[in-house]
Coordinates of C-alpha atoms and ligand atoms in Angstrom, one line a residue:
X245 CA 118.0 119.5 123.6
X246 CA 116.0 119.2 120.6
X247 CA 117.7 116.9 117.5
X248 CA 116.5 117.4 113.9
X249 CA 116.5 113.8 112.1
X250 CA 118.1 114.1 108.2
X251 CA 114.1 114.4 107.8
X252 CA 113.2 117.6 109.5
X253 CA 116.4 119.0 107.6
X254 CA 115.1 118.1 104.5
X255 CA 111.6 119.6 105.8
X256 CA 113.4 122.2 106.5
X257 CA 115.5 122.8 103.2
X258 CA 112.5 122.2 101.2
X259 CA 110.5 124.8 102.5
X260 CA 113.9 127.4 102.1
X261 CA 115.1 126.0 98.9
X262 CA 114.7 127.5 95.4
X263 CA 112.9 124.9 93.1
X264 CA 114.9 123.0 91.2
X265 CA 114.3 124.8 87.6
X266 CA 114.1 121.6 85.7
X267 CA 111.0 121.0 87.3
X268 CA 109.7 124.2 87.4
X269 CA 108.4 123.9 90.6
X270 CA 108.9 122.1 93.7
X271 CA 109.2 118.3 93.2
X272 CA 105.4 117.0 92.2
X273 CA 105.3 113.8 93.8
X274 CA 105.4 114.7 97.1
X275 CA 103.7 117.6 98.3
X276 CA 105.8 120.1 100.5
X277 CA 104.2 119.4 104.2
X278 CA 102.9 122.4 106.0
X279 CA 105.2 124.9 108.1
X280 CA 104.7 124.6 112.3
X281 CA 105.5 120.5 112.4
X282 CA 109.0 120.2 114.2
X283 CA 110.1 116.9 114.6
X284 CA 111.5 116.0 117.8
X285 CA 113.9 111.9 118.3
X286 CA 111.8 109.3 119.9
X287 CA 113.3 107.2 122.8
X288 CA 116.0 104.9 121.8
X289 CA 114.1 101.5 120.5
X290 CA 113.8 99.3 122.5
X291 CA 113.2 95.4 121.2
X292 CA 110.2 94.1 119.7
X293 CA 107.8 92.1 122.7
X294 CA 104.6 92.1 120.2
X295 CA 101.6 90.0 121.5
X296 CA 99.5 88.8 118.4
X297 CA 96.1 90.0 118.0
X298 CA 93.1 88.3 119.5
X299 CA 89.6 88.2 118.6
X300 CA 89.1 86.1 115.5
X301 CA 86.5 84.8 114.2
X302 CA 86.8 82.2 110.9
X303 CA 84.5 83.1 108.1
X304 CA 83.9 82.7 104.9
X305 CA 85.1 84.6 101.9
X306 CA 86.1 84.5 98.6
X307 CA 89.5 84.3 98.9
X308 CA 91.4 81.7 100.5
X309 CA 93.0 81.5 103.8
X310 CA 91.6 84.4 104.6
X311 CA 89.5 85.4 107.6
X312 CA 87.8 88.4 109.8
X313 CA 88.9 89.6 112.8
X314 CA 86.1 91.9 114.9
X315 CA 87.6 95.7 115.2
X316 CA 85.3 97.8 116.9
X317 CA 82.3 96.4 115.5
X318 CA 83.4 95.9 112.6
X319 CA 84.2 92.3 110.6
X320 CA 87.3 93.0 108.8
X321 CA 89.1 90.1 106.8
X322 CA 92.4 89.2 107.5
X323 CA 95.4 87.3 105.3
X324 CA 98.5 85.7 107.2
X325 CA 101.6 86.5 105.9
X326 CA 104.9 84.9 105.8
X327 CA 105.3 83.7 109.4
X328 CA 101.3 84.1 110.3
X329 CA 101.9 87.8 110.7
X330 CA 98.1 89.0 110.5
X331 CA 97.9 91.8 108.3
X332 CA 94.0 93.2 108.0
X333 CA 92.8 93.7 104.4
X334 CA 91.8 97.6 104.7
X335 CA 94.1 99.3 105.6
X336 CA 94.3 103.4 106.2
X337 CA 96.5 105.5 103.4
X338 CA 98.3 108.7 104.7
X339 CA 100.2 110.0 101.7
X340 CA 99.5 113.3 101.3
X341 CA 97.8 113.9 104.1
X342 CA 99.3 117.2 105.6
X343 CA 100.8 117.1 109.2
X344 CA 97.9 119.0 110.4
X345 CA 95.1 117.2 109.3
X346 CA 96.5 113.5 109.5
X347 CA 95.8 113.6 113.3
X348 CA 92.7 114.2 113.3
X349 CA 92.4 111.5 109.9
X350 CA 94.1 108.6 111.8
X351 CA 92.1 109.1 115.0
X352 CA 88.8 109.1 113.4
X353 CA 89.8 105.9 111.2
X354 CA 90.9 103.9 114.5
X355 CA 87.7 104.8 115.9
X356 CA 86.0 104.0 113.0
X357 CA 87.5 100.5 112.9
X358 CA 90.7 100.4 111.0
X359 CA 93.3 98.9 112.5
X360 CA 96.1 99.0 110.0
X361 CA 97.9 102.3 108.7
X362 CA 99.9 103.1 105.9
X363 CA 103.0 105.4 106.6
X364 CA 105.9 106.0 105.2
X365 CA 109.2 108.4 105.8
X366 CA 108.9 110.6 102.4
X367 CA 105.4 111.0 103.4
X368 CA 106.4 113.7 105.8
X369 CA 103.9 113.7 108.7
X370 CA 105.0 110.2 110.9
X371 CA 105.6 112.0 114.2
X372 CA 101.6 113.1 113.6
X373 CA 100.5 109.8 113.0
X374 CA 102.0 108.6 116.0
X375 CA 100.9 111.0 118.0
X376 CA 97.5 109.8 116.7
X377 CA 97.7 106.2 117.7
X378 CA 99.4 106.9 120.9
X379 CA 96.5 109.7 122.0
X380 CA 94.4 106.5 120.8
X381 CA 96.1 104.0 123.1
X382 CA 96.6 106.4 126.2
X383 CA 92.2 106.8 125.4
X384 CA 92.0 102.8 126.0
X385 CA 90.8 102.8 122.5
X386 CA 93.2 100.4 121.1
X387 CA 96.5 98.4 122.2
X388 CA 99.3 98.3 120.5
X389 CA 99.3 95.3 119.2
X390 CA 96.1 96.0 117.8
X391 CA 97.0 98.2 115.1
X392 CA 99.1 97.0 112.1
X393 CA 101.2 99.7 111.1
X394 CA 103.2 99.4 107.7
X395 CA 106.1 102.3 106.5
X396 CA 108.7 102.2 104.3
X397 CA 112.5 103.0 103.6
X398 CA 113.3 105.9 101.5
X399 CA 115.0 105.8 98.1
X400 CA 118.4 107.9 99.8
X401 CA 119.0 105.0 102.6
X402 CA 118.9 102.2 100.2
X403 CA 123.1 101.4 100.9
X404 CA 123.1 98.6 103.2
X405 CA 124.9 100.5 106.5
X406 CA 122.2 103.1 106.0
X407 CA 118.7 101.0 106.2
X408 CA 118.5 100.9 110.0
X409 CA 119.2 104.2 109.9
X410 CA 116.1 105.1 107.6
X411 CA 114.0 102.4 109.4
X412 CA 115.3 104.1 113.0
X413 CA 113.9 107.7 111.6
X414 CA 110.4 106.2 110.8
X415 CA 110.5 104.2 113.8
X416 CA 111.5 107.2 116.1
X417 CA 108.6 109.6 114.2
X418 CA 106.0 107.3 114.8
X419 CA 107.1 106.9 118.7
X420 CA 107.0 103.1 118.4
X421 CA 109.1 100.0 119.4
X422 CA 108.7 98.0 116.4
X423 CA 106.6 98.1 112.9
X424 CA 104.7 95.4 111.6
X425 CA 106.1 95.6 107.9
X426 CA 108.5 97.8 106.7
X427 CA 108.8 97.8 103.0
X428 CA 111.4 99.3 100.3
X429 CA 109.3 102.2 99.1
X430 CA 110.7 101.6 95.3
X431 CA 113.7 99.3 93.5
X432 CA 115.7 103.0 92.7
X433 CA 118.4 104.2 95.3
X434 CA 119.3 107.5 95.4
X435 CA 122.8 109.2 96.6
X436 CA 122.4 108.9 100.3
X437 CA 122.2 112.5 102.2
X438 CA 119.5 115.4 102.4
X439 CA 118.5 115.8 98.7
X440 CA 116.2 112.9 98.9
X441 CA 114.4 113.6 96.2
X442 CA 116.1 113.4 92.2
X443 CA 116.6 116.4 90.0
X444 CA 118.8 114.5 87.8
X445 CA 121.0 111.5 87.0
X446 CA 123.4 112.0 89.2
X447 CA 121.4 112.2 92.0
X448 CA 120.7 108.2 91.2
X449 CA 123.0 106.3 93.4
X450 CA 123.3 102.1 91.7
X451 CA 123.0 99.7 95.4
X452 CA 121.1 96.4 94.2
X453 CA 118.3 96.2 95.9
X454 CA 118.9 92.7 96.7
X455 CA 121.7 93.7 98.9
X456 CA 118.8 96.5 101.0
X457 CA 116.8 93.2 101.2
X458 CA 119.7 91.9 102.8
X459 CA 120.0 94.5 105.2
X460 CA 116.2 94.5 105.9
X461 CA 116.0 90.9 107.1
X462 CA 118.5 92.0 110.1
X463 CA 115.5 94.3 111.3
X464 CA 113.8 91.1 111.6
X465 CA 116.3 89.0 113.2
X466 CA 116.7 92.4 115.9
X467 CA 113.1 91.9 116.7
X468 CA 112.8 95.8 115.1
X469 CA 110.1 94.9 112.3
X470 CA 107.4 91.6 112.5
X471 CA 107.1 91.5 108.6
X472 CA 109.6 92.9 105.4
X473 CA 108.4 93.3 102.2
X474 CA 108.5 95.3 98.8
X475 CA 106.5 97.8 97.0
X476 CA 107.0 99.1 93.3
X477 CA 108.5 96.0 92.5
X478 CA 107.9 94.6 88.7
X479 CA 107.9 91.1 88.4
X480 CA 111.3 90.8 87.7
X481 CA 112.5 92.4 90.7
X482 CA 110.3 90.6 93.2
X483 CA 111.4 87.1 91.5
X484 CA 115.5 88.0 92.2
X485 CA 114.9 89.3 95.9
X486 CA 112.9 86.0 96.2
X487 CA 115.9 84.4 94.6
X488 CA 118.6 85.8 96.9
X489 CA 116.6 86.6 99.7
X490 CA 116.3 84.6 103.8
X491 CA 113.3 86.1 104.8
X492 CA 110.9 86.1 102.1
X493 CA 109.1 89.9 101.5
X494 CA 105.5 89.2 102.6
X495 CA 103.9 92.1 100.7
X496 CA 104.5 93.9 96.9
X497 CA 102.4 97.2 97.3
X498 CA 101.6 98.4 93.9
X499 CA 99.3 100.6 92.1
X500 CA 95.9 99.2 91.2
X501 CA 92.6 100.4 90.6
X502 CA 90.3 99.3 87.1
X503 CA 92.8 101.5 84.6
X504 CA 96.0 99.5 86.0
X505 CA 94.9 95.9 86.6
X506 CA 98.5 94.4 86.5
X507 CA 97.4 90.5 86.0
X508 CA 100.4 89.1 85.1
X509 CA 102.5 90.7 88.6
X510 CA 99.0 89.5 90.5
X511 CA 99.7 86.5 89.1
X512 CA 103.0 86.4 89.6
X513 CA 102.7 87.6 93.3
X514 CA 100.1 85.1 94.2
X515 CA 102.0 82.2 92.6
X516 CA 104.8 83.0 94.8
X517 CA 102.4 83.7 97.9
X518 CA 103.5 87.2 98.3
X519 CA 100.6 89.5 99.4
X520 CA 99.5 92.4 97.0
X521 CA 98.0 95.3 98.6
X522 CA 96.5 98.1 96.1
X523 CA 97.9 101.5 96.3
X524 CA 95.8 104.5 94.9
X525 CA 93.3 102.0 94.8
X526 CA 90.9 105.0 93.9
X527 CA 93.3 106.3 91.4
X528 CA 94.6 108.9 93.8
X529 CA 92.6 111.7 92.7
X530 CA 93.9 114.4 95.0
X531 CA 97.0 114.1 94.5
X532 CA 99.1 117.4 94.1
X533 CA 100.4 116.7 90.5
X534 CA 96.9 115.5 89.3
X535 CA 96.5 116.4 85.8
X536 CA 93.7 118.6 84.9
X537 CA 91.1 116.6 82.7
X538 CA 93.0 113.1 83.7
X539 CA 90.5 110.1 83.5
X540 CA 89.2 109.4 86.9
X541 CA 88.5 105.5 87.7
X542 CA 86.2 107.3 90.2
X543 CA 84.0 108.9 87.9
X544 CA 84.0 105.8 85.2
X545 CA 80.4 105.4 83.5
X546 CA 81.5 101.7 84.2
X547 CA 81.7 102.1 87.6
X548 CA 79.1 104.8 88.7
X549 CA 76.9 102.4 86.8
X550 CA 77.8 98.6 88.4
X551 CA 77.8 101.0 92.2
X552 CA 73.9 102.3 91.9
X553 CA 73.1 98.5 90.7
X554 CA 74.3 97.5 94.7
X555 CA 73.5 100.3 96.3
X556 CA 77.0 101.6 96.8
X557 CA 79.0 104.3 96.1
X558 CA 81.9 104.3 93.2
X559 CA 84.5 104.3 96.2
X560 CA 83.2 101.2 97.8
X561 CA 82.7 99.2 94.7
X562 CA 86.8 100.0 93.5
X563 CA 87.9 99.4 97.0
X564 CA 85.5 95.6 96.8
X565 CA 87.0 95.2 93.8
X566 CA 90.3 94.1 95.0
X567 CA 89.0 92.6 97.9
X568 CA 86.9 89.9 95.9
X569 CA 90.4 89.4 94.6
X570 CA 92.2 88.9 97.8
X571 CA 93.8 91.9 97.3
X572 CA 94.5 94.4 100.4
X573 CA 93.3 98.3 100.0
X574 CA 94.8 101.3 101.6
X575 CA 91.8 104.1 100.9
X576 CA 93.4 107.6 102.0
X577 CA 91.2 110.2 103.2
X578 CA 91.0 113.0 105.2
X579 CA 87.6 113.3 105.2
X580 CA 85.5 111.8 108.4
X581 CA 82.5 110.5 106.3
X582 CA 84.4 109.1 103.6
X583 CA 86.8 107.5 106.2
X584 CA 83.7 105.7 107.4
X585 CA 82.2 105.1 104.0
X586 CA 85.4 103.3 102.7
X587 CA 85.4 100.9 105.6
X588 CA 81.7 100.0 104.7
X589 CA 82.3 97.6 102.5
X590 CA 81.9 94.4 104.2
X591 CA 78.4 94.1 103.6
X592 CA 78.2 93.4 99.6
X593 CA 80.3 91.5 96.9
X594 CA 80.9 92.0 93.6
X595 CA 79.8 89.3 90.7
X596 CA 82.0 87.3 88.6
X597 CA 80.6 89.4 85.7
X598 CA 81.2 92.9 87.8
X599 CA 84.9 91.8 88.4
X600 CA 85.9 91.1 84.4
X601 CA 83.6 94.5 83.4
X602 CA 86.3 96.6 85.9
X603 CA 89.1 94.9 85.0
X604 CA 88.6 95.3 81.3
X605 CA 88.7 99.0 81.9
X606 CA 92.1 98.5 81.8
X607 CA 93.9 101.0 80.3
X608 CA 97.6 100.6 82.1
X609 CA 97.2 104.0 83.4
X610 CA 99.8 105.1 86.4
X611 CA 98.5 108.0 88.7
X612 CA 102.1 107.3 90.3
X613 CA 104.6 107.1 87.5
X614 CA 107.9 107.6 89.4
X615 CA 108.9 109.8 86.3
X616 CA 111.4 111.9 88.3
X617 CA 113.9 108.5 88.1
X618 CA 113.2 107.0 84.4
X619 CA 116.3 106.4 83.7
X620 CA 117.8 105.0 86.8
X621 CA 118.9 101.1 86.0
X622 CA 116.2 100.0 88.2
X623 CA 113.1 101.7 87.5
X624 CA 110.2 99.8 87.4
X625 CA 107.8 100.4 84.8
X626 CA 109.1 99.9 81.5
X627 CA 107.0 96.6 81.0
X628 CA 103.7 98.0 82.3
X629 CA 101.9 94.7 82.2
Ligands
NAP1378 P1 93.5 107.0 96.9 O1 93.3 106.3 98.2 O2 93.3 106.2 95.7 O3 92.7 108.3 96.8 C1 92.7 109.3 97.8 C2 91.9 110.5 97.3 O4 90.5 110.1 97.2 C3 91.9 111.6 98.3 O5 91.9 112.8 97.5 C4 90.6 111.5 99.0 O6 90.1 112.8 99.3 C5 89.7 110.9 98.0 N1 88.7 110.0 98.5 C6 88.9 109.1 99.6 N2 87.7 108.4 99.8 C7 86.8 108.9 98.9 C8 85.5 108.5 98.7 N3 84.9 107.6 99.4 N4 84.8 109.2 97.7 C9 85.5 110.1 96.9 N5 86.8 110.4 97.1 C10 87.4 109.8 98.1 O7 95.0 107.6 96.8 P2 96.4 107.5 97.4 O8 96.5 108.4 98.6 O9 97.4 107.8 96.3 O10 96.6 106.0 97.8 C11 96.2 105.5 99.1 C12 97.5 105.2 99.9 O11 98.4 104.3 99.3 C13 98.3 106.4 100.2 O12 97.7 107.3 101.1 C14 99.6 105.8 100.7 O13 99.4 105.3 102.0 C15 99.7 104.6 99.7 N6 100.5 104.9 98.6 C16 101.7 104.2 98.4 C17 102.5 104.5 97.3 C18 103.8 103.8 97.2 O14 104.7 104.2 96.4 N7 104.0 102.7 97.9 C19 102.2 105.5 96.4 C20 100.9 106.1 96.5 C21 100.1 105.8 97.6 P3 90.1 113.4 100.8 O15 91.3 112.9 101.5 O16 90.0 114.8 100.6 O17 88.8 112.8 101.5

C-alpha cells in the first residue's frame, strides 16, 4: 500500500488549490514542483552506524583549521564542526530544482566531485535526490559515508512533539538512515498541519525556537542526525539557542553573496565558532519570484571585471569569495557545465584587495526576504546588518 507523507498532500493540494488571492498567485518563494513525482514512505529508520570519511590530506589554506579532502580528483577543503563532524566547503544547492531535473543535477555533481548536498523538506523533490545518491552508491561511485548531506525542518513542525516527525519525512524522502546536519530552515513557526506555507497572521504559530533546538538535540542523542544547526538566524537568535542550548548548532546558513555581506553575524558566528555557509551565494538569479530588472551580483561591473583579471568566470570568483573567507558555498545548478565550472575553483585565490572591492559592494540586498512572515515575533531581518 502506498502512504502519502503530510508532504505529498500538500504537493498535492498545491497543485488543486485556488491561489491564495492576497498573493495573487501561488506562493513565490517556493516554486510549485512538477506533476508525475509521487512520493512513496522509506523503510522505518534504522540507527545511525556512520563511518567517518577517509582520505585526507592536510594542506594549506587561508583559513584556519581547515583542510582538503581528495573527492574524485578533486581537492576540496574541509572545516570540522562541533564534534569533528567533517563538513566539505562546496557544497551542491537543490532549491528549486524541479523533481525531474534534480536527478539528473545531483548525479552529475557527485560525479563531478561534490560530496555534500543541500536539501531540504519545503524544497519539494527529496525522494529524487535520494534516488540520485542511491543510483550513485548502487554504481560503486560513492559510499555513504562519503557524501555529506544537509536538510532542514520546516517552519509547520517547529512544536517540539512534531520535529522528529518533520526530520522522519526528509529522512524517509531521501531513503537514508541518518543526515549529517539537519538545520531549522528559519526562527518563524507556523500552525502545524498541511497549509505549510503563510497567507496571513494567523497562519503564524509562537513555539520558541529554543524549545525546537531542544527537540533537535534528541535526533542527535538517537543517533538520527551527526550534526544540528541553524539557518536564517540573526545574531540575536543564534546567541540565545547558544545560551539555552546542549548541543551547540554547528552551522548558521544565511544569505551571502557581495550585495549582502553580513560582517557583524560573520563575526558574530566565527567568534562563537559556529560555521557560516553562504546561501544564494550567486544571488539566486533563477529564482521564480526574481524581479525583473533586479541587480544581479552576477553581472556586477565589479565582478565581471576582478573575474577576466584571473581568468575566471563571475561564478567562480563570488563562490572564492566566501571561501577565502572560510565561508562554505552551496552553488545550485541544473546545468551539467556550470555544475562542473562551480566546483573549479580550487585552483586560484582572491587578493586582500579583491576581497574588500566585493565586499564593499555591499548593498544589504536579500534575494530571499522571507516577506510572506514579516510580522511573525521572530522574523529575522529587521536589523539587516
Ligand atoms: P544560487 O546558487 O545563488 O544561484 C542559482 C542560480 O544560478 C540558478 O538559476 C543557476 O542556473 C544559476 N547558476 C548556477 N551556476 C552558474 C554559473 N556558473 N554561471 C551562471 N549562472 C549560474 O541560488 P540558490 O539556489 O538560491 O542558492 C543555492 C542553494 O542554497 C539552494 O539551492 C539551496 O540549497 C540553498 N538555499 C537555502 C535557503 C535557506 O533558507 N536556507 C534559501 C535559499 C537557498 P541553472 O540551475 O539553470 O544552471
Amino acid at each position: 500500500m502506498q502512504l502519502q507523507t503530510a508532504r505529498d498532500k500538500n504537493r498535492d493540494r498545491r497543485f488543486h488549490m485556488n491561489p491564495p488571492p492576497a498573493l495573487n498567485g501561488p506562493p513565490p518563494f517556493y516554486k510549485l514542483a512538477s506533476k508525475g513525482c509521487e512520493r512513496q514512505r522509506s523503510p522505518v529508520t534504522r540507527r545511525c552506524t556512520a563511518p567517518r570519511r577517509v582520505a585526507e590530506v592536510l594542506l594549506t589554506c587561508q583559513t584556519e583549521s581547515v583542510s582538503f579532502s581528495t573527492m574524485a580528483g578533486v581537492a576540496v577543503p574541509i572545516v570540522e564542526l562541533t564534534g569533528g563532524v567533517k563538513f566539505p566547503m562546496i557544497g551542491f544547492g537543490t532549491w528549486q530544482s524541479a523533481p525531474d531535473v534534480v536527478g539528473n543535477a545531483v548525479r552529475t555533481a557527485i560525479d563531478a566531485g561534490y560530496r555534500h548536498i543541500d536539501c531540504a523538506w519545503n524544497y519539494f523533490n527529496e525522494k529524487e535526490v535520494g534516488q540520485a545518491i542511491k543510483d550513485k552508491i548502487a554504481e560503486g561511485k560513492i559510499k555513504r559515508e562519503d557524501v555529506f548531506i544537509t536538510t532542514k525542518l520546516w517552519c509547520t513542525y517547529h512544536r517540539p512533539e512534531d520535529v522528529k516527525r518533520g526530520f522522519q519525512e526528509s529522512l524517509n524522502d531521501l531513503g537514508l538512515d541518518y543526515i549529517d546536519l539537519f538545520l531549522i530552515h528559519g526562527p518563524p513557526a507556523f500552525k502545524p498541519g498541511p497549509k505549510w506555507f503563510p497567507t496571513d497572521d494567523s497562519d503564524f504559530d509562537d513555539t520558541d525556537y529554543v524549545d525546537t533546538f531542544k527537540a533537535m538535540e534528541s535526533l542527535v542523542d538517537e543517533g538520527l542526525c551527526r550534526a544540528i544547526g541553524l539557518s536564517n538566524f540573526n545574531t540575536q537568535q543564534l546567541e540565545r539557542v547558544l545560551q539555552n542550548c546542549r548541543i551547540k548548532p554547528a552551522v548558521n546558513q544565511v544569505e551571502l553573496h557581495p550585495y549582502l555581506v553580513q560582517q557583524k553575524l560573520v563575526d558574530y558566528c566565527k567568534s562563537k565558532n559556529v560555521v557560516i555557509t553562504a546561501y544564494s551565494p550567486l544571488g539566486s538569479p533563477g529564482r521564480d519570484f526574481a524581479q525583473p530588472g533586479e541587480a544581479r551580483v552576477l553581472e556586477d561591473p565589479v565582478v565581471l571585471d576582478i573575474a577576466k583579471n584571473h581568468g575566471k568566470t563571475p561564478a567562480q570568483v563570488l563562490l572564492r569569495y566566501h571561501l577565502d573567507r572560510g565561508i562554505v558555498v552551496i552553488p545550485k545548478s541544473v546545468t551539467p557545465s556550470r555544475i562542473k565550472e562551480n566546483l573549479q575553483v580550487l585552483d586560484f585565490s582572491l587578493t586582500a584587495d579583491d576581497i574588500k572591492t566585493l565586499g564593499s559592494l555591499d548593498r544589504k540586498n536579500r534575494y530571499v526576504d522571507w516577506s510572506f512572515c514579516k510580522t511573525h515575533k521572530y522574523f529575522p531581518f529587521n536589523d539587516s546588518a
